[in-house]
Structure formats: C-alpha cells, structure tokens
Amino acid sequence: MIKTFTQDDLIRYIYQETTAEESIEIETALIFDEALSDSYNELSRTVGLLKQVQVKPSEGTVDRILSYSKSYDLHALR
Amino acid sequence: MRKYAISDSQLISQYKNGNEDAFTELVNRHKNKIYTTIYLIVKDTYLAEDLLQETYVKVVNTIKSGRYNEEGKFLPWVTRIAHNLAIDHFRKAKRYPMIVMEDGSNIFNTLEFSEDSIESRKIQQDTHALLRDLIKELPDSQREVLMMRHYMQMSFQEIAEATDVSINTALGRMRYALINLRKKMTKLNIAYDQNLYPR
C-alpha cells in the first residue's frame, strides 16, 4: 500500500529534511499519485525561483569587510 | 545544501590560523544570501550594505578573538547575526517594515546570467525583481519562515524553536508562503518557462 503524503511532507522533501526511508516512499508515491506529483512540481518550481532571487552587495562593501579583517590585529593591539 | 570542495569549517580553521584568503572565500561564498536576508527586511540597499558590514565585523571579532564555536553551522550563525541586526535597526529607529512595491530604481540587481539573450535576461530580471516584491508582501509570519528556511538555512525544527511554534505550524506557514507566491505570480501571468529557470 502506498503511503499518503501531504504538501508539508513535500516541502520537507524539497528542502532535504526527510529521512532516507521517507524520501524513497515519497519518490514512489510521486510516481503513482498524479495530484501529489502536480503539487510537488508547483512547490519545487516556486522554490527553484527563490533560489535565483538574490541581490549582491557592492564590491566596495566586500572590500571594506576584507580590509577590516586584514587590519584586525592592528585594531586589537590598540 | 550545496557541497563545496573545502567546507566552511575548514575555511574557518584556516582563517583562525591567519589565512586571509580563506576568509575571502568564506565571504564570497555566502555574501549574496546574507545580503538578501538583510535586504528583504530593511528594503533599502544602502542600509543593507551597512548592516552587512556590521554583520561581518561581528564575525571577524568573534572568530579572531577565539570565541567562535558554531561547528559546522557557519551560515545559520552568520545569517542570525544579520537578521538580528536588521530587526534591531527597526526597533531603534522605531520603524517597522513597510510592505510597499519598489520602483526598481534603487535595487542592486546584479544577478548573473550566462549566454542568455538580452530579452530572456530582461524577463528574468523583471521576474526576480517582482518576486522580491511579492516576498515582501507576504504576511510577516510567512515571510519570516520563508527567509529563515531559504536564506538563513535553518531547519524547520530550528525555525519552530526560534519562533516558539510547533514544527507543523512552521511547515504550514512555509506552505502558505509558497502557495501565496505561486498564486500571485500566476495572477500576474508570470511565465514559468523552464528554459528561463533551469533547475
């Protein structure tokens, strides 16, 4: 008998928080349960988009961070 | 989670021993995620830059003074620092995050693409900017869980403990966040073209 899974289970699966056994059960269920598969596709597409939504800090900010680290020992001596 | 040839823990060990190149790698590896975490809270690029610097000042001070002991969990640790600094800023300024749409003119939108057409890059940039706005429109509880899981790399159990709810509640909030984002994007007729969004 194929176990039933919820969208919350799918979210745990997408974020790799399921056990190895759970993952295999979910993957099996995805093959046979079209509604579950549709839910998985929707959720994973949205998560996939989130992975691409990032902004970058300026190079100047990064340079200041690295400079602070390099000059830390000088600060510490004061 | 992405696998690197040299782990964060190894880089930190090297950094503790005086290797500044290791620190450079560590900063570059996670700077976008941490900056995005801050930006989604404060919604101001210049303020986010300042808070990113403050975050890393604390990181440097903690590691170089020998007080770092977050073995294997560098990213959750540093994103918590960043998150707390951003929230503290609002408490001090007695302001709270406004849920507004951005006009796009002050965003450091430097997402990197490779070998894409100008048109598809423009579509991706517009979509990503819109998605950032939609994230900011989410109810606070949903946005908080989404940011903690996706950008701060906290587990749902850790999120539940940090927000004093059950793990089922945390998962439910994440579910609603993802469904709401999907609904809003569908309503705005945003294309889910898999050629534009390869996984």
PDB file of N, CA and C in Angstrom, chain B residues 2 24 42 51 58 183:
ATOM      1  N   ARG B   2      24.387  23.090  -0.932  1.00  0.00           N
ATOM      2  CA  ARG B   2      25.443  22.939  -1.921  1.00  0.00           C
ATOM      3  C   ARG B   2      26.693  22.387  -1.261  1.00  0.00           C
ATOM      4  N   THR B  24      38.342  35.405   2.616  1.00  0.00           N
ATOM      5  CA  THR B  24      37.827  35.957   1.363  1.00  0.00           C
ATOM      6  C   THR B  24      36.885  34.958   0.697  1.00  0.00           C
ATOM      7  N   VAL B  42      15.048  45.113   5.479  1.00  0.00           N
ATOM      8  CA  VAL B  42      15.162  46.576   5.554  1.00  0.00           C
ATOM      9  C   VAL B  42      14.706  47.274   4.271  1.00  0.00           C
ATOM     10  N   LEU B  51      24.571  47.243   7.108  1.00  0.00           N
ATOM     11  CA  LEU B  51      24.301  46.153   8.050  1.00  0.00           C
ATOM     12  C   LEU B  51      25.105  44.899   7.698  1.00  0.00           C
ATOM     13  N   LYS B  58      31.210  41.721  13.314  1.00  0.00           N
ATOM     14  CA  LYS B  58      30.963  40.797  14.440  1.00  0.00           C
ATOM     15  C   LYS B  58      31.570  39.424  14.160  1.00  0.00           C
ATOM     16  N   LYS B 183       0.414  31.743  -6.359  1.00  0.00           N
ATOM     17  CA  LYS B 183      -0.881  32.310  -6.782  1.00  0.00           C
ATOM     18  C   LYS B 183      -0.683  33.714  -7.337  1.00  0.00           C
TER      19      LYS B 183
END
